[in-house]
XYZ file of C-alpha atoms in Angstrom:
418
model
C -46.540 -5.656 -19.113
C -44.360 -6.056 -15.995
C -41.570 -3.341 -15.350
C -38.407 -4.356 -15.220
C -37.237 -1.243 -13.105
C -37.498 -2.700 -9.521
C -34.596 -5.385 -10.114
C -32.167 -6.505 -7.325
C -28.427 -5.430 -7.463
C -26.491 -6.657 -10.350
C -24.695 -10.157 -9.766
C -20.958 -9.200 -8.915
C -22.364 -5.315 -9.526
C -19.274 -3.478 -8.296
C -19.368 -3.191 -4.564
C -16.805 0.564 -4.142
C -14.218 0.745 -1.457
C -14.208 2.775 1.003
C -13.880 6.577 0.430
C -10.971 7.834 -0.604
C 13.330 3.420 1.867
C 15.592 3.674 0.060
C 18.818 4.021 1.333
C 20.566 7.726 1.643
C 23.249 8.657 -1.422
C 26.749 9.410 0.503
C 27.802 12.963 0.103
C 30.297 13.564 -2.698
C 33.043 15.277 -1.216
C 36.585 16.164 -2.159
C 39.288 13.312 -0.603
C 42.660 13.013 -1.663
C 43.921 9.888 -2.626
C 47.434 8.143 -0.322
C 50.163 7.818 -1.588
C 51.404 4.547 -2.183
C 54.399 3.157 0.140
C 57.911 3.750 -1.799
C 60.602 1.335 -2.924
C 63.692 1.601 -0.453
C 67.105 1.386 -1.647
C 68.901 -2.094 -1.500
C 72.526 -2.097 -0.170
C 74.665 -5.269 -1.891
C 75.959 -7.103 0.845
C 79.520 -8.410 0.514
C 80.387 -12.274 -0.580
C 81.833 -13.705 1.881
C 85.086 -15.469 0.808
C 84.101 -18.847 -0.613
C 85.698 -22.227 1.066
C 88.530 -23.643 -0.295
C 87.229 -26.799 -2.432
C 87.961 -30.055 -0.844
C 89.351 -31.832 -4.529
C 91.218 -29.742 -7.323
C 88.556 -31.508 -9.893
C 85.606 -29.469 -8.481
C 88.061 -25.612 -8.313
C 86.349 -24.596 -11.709
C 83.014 -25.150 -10.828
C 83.589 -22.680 -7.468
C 85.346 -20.190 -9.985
C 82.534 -20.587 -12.108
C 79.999 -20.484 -9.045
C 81.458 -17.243 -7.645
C 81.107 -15.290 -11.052
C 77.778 -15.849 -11.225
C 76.276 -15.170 -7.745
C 78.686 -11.727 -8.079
C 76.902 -11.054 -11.651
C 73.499 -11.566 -10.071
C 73.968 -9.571 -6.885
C 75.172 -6.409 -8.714
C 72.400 -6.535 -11.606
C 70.036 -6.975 -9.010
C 71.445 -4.172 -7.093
C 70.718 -1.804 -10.304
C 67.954 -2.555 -10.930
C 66.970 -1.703 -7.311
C 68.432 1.296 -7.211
C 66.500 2.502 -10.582
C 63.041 1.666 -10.039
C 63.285 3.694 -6.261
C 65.058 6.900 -8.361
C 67.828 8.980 -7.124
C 67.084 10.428 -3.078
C 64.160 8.139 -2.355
C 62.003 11.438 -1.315
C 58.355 10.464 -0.857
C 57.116 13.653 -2.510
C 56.034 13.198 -6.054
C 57.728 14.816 -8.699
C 56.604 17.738 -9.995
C 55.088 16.738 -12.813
C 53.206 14.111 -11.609
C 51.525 16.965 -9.328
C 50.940 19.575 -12.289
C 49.417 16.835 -13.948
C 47.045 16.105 -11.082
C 45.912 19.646 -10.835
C 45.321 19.915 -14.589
C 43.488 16.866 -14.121
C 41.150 18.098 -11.765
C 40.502 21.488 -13.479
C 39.166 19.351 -17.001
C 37.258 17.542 -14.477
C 35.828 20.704 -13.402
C 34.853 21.943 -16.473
C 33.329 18.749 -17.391
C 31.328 18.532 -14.362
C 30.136 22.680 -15.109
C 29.128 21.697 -18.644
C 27.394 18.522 -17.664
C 25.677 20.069 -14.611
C 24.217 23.297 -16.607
C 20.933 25.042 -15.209
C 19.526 23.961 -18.402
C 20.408 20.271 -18.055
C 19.511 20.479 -14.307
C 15.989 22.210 -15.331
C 15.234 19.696 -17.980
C 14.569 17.103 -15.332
C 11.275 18.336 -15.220
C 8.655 17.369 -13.191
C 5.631 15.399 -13.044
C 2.123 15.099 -10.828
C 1.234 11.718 -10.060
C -0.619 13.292 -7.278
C -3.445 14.592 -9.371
C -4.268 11.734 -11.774
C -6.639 9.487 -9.741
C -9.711 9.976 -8.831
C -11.518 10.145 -5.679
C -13.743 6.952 -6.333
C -14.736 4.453 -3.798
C -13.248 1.401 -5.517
C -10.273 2.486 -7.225
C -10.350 0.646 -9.826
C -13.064 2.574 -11.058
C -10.871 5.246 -12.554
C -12.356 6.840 -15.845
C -9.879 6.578 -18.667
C -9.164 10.254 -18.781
C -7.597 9.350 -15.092
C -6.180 6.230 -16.548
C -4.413 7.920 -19.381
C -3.023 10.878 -17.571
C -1.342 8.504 -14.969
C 0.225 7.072 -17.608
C 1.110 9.902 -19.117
C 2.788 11.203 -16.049
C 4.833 8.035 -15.341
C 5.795 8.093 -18.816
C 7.407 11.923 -18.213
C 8.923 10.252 -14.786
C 10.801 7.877 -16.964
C 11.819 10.186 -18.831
C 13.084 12.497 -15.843
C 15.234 9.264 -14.454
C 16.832 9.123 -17.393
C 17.988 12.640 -17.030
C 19.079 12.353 -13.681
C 20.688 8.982 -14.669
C 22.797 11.003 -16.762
C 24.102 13.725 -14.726
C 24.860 11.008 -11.953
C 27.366 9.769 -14.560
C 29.139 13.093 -13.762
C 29.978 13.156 -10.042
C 31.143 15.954 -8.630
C 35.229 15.980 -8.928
C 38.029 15.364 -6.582
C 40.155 18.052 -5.303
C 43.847 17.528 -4.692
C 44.773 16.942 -1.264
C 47.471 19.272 0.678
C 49.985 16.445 -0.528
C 49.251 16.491 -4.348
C 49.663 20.321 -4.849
C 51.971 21.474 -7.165
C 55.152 23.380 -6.155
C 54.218 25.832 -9.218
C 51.415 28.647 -6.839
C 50.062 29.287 -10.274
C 49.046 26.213 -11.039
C 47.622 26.424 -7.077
C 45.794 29.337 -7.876
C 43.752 27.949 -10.179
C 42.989 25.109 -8.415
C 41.716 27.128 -5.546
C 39.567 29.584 -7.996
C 38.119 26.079 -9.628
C 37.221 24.409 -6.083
C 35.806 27.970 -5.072
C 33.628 28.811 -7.905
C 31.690 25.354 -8.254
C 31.337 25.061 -4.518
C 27.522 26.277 -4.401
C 26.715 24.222 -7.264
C 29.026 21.122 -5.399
C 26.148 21.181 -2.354
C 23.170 21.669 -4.368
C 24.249 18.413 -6.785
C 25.118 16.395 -3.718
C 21.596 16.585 -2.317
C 19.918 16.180 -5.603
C 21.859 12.867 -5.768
C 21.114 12.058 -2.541
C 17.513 13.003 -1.398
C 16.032 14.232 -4.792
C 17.100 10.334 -5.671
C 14.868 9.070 -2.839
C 11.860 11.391 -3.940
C 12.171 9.746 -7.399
C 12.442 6.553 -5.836
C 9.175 6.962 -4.249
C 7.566 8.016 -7.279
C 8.701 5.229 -9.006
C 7.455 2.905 -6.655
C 3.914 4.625 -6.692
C 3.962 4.374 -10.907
C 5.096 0.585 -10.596
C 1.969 -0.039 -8.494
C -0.742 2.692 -9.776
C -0.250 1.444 -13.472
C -1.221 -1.993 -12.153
C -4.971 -0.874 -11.503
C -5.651 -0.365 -15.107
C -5.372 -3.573 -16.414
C -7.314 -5.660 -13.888
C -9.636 -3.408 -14.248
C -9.643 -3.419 -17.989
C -9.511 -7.494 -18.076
C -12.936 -7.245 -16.231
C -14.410 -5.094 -18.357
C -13.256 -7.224 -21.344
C -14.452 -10.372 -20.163
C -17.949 -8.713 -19.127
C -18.264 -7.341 -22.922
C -17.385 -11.212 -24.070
C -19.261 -13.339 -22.003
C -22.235 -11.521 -19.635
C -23.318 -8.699 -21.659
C -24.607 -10.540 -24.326
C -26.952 -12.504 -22.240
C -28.202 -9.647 -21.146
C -31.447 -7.509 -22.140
C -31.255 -4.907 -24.159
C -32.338 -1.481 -23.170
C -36.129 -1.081 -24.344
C -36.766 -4.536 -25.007
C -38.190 -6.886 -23.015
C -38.183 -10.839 -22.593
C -41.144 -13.398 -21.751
C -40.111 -15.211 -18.100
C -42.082 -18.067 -16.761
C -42.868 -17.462 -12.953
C -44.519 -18.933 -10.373
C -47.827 -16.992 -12.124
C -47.361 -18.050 -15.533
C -45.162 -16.675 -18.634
C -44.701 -12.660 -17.837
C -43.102 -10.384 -19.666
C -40.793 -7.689 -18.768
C -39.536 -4.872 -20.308
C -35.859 -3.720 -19.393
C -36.134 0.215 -19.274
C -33.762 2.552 -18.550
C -30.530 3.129 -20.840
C -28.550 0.092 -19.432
C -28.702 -3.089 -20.496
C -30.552 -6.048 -17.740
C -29.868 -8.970 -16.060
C -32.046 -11.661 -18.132
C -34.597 -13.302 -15.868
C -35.677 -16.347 -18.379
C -33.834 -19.663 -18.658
C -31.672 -20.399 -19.589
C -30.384 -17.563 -20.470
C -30.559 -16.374 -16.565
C -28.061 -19.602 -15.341
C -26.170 -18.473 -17.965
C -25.772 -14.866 -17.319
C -25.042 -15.937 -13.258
C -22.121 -18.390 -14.301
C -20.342 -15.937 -16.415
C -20.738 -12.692 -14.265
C -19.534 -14.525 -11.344
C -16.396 -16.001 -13.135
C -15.795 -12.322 -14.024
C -15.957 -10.678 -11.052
C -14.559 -13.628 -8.928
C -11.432 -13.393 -11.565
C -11.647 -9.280 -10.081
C -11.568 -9.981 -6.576
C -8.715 -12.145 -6.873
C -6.900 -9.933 -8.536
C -7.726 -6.916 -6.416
C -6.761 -8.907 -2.902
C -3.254 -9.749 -4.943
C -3.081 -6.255 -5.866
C -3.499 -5.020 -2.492
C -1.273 -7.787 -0.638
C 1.366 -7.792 -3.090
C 1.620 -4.209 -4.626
C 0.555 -1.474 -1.739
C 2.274 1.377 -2.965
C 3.390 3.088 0.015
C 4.151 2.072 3.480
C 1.513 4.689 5.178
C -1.129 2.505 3.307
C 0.458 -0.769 4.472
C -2.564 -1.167 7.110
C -5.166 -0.135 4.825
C -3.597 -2.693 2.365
C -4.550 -5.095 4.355
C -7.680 -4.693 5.254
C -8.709 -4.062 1.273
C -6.973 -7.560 0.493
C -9.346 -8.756 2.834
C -11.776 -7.152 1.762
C -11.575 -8.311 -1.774
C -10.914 -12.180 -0.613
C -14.334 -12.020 1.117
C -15.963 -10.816 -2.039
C -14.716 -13.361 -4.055
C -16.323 -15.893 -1.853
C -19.407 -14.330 -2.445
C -18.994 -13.482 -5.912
C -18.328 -17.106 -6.116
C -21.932 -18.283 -4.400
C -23.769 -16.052 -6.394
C -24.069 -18.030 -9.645
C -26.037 -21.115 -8.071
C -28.247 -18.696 -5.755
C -29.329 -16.572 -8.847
C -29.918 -19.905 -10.712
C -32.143 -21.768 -8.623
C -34.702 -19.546 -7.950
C -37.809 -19.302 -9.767
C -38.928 -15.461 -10.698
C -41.961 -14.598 -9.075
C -44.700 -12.252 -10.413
C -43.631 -9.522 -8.252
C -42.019 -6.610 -7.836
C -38.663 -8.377 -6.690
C -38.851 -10.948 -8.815
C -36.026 -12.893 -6.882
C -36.841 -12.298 -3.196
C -34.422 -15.115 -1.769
C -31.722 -14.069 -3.794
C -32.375 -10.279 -3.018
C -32.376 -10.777 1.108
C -29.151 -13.097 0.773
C -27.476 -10.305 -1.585
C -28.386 -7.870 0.841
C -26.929 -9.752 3.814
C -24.006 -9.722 1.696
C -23.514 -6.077 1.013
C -24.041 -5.361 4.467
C -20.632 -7.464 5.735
C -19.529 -5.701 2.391
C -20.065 -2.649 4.051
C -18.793 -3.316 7.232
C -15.327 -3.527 5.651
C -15.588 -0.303 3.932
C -16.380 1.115 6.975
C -13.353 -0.311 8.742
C -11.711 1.599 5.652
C -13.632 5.000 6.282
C -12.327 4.771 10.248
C -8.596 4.252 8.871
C -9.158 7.266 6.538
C -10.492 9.230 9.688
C -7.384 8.204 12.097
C -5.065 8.337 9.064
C -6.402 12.328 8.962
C -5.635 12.814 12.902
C -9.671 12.393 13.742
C -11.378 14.139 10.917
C -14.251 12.319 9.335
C -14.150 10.702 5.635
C -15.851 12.674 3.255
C -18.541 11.337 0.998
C -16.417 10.099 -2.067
C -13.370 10.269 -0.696
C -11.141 6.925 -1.416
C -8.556 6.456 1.168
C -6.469 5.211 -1.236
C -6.554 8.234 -3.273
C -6.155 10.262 -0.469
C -2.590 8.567 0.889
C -1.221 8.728 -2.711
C -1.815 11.419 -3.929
C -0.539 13.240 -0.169
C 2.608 11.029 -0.829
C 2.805 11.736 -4.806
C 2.439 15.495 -4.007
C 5.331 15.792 -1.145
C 7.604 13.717 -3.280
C 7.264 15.912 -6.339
C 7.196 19.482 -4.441
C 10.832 18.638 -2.711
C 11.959 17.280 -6.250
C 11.282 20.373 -7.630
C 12.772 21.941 -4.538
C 15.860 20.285 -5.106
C 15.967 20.754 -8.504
C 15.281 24.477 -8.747
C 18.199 25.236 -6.139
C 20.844 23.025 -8.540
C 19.483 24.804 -11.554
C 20.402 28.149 -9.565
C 23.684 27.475 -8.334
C 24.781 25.793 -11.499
C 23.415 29.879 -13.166
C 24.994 31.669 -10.303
């Protein structure tokens, strides 16, 4: 009985990669507002003394005339004169100013209760940066990775929300030199307010304004990492429905017609084979290629339309690439796997075999184009074995985003407990 242990690569087998702004939040600081342009007073000009009428019929209509443009002028005049207030002074009464201060000190308090260490702590933090995996092809992640990604974008959303929150609090608004209140008292405690929450004032304006860009960057690498999963998981799908049950079992064996007559081999080993007999062998070739042709697509698109971070943006390329070639092949491999008939050999496909292999080897020229970005992108030191560039860039990026999060977030947290 033949062995079926010296097969060629699988058709489509998984060929592994190579090892491996947003603008700035204005400071919120005090302003005081202008005050708006006053009202001056109107002064009622005099009537000049009306014409005498050329006919007597038309002398009641001037009397008339007269009374009325007098009437007007004068009520007009009043009204004037009310809506600018007695003295026309452009400093606001003091009310209006006690008002303002009091104003400003509820704001205060609002903003302190909002912006509590514990509110400020609860933002949490995540680490993107140690999910993945260092695999050669990404995609490849095991599910644990797969699931604790997930996980962690899942606590990201959560910590936008927070911060979402406390942004709906900005820091308040002293009163400017103009708006104080003639009443020192009421100065005094303005003063004290402004004082106290100052500390806390700087740490919340650069939490909204760079802590927002690290969790902009994170969100950007969750948007595209949580891609990977489900092309990955549609082509392990579609292998379970249409290839895998062409294939051998594992410790069975099926009768092939070669060149030598009907041989049998035995698939050993604990994976199932690639069937060898027709037509089970065309079939096998047809539906392996539409699945991993279907991959390849989808990776290039991945790659060209989702890179997750602009230090990969060159390696992005070169993987969509990368992936377009494959498809190509992936696409040729169905008739060249058909057409062949097995010999009674060790390779039982020998044409197929030396074309795969010349195949894999412009295969892994492009890895190794990935491998020398990896080694530049690491100021000259060599790829390691396993290493996924990929994985390498993110998780650098993931990790530096998180650390001055937490940064950030640790000195609000203190100044709002201070």
């Amino acid at each position: 009985m033949a062995k079926n242990d010296a097969r060629f690569s699988s058709v489509g087998a998984s060929h592994h990669l190579a090892p491996g702004n947003t603008p700035e939040m204005p400071e919120l600081v005090p302003s005081g507002s202008t005050s708006g342009a006053r009202l001056k007073r109107a002064t009622a000009l005099p009537l000049a003394k009306p014409a005498a009428p050329r006919r007597r019929r038309r002398a009641a209509w001037v009397v008339l005339s007269i009374g009325f443009w007098l009437a007007l002028v004068a009520g007009g005049t009043s009204l004037i004169v009310a809506a600018t207030g007695s003295g026309g002074s452009d400093d606001p009464p003091a009310s209006d100013t006690d008002s303002r201060s009091d104003a400003y000190l509820a704001a205060v308090d609002e903003f302190r209760s909002t912006w509590s260490a514990e509110a400020i702590t609860g933002l949490g933090a995540t680490s993107i940066g140690i999910t993945l995996e260092t695999k050669y092809d990404e995609f490849s992640q095991t599910t644990r990775a797969y699931d604790a990604l997930a996980q962690q974008c899942a606590a990201l959303d959560g910590t936008r929300s927070r911060f979402d929150a406390l942004v709906g609090v900005p820091p308040p608004t002293a009163p400017s030199p103009a708006q104080r209140s003639a009443d020192e008292s009421v100065n005094a405690r303005v003063d004290e307010a402004t004082a106290s929450i100052a500390p806390l004032l700087a740490a919340a304006n650069e939490l909204l304004s760079d802590g927002r860009t690290q969790l902009d960057t994170l969100d950007t690498l969750c948007d595209s990492l949580t891609r990977l999963r489900p092309i990955a998981d549609a082509r392990a799908s579609e292998t379970t429905a249409t290839a895998t049950p062409l294939m051998v079992p594992p410790g069975e064996s099926e009768q092939v017609v070669t060149t030598s007559g009907t041989v049998e081999f035995a698939c050993s080993g604990d994976a199932p084979c690639q069937p060898l007999a027709s037509p089970a062998r065309e079939s096998y070739g047809a539906a392996i290629s539409a699945v991993n042709t279907r991959f390849d697509d989808a990776a290039a698109s991945f790659y060209s339309d989702h890179c997750p971070v602009t230090a990969l943006a060159d390696y992005c390329v070169l993987a969509a690439d990368l992936w377009s070639k494959r498809s190509a092949v992936d696409a040729e491999s169905a008739a060249r796997f058909a057409k062949e008939t097995p010999l009674n050999a060790g390779v039982p496909l020998p044409e197929y075999s030396a074309w795969l292999e010349t195949t894999d080897a412009e295969f892994e020229a492009g890895q190794a184009a990935l491998d020398d970005w990896l080694t530049a992108y690491s100021g000259g030191d060599a790829a390691q074995p396993g290493d996924s560039a990929f994985v390498t860039v993110v998780s650098t990026t993931a990790d530096a985003a998180e650390s001055r999060f937490a940064q950030l977030r640790d000195a609000a947290s203190d100044a709002a407990a201070g």
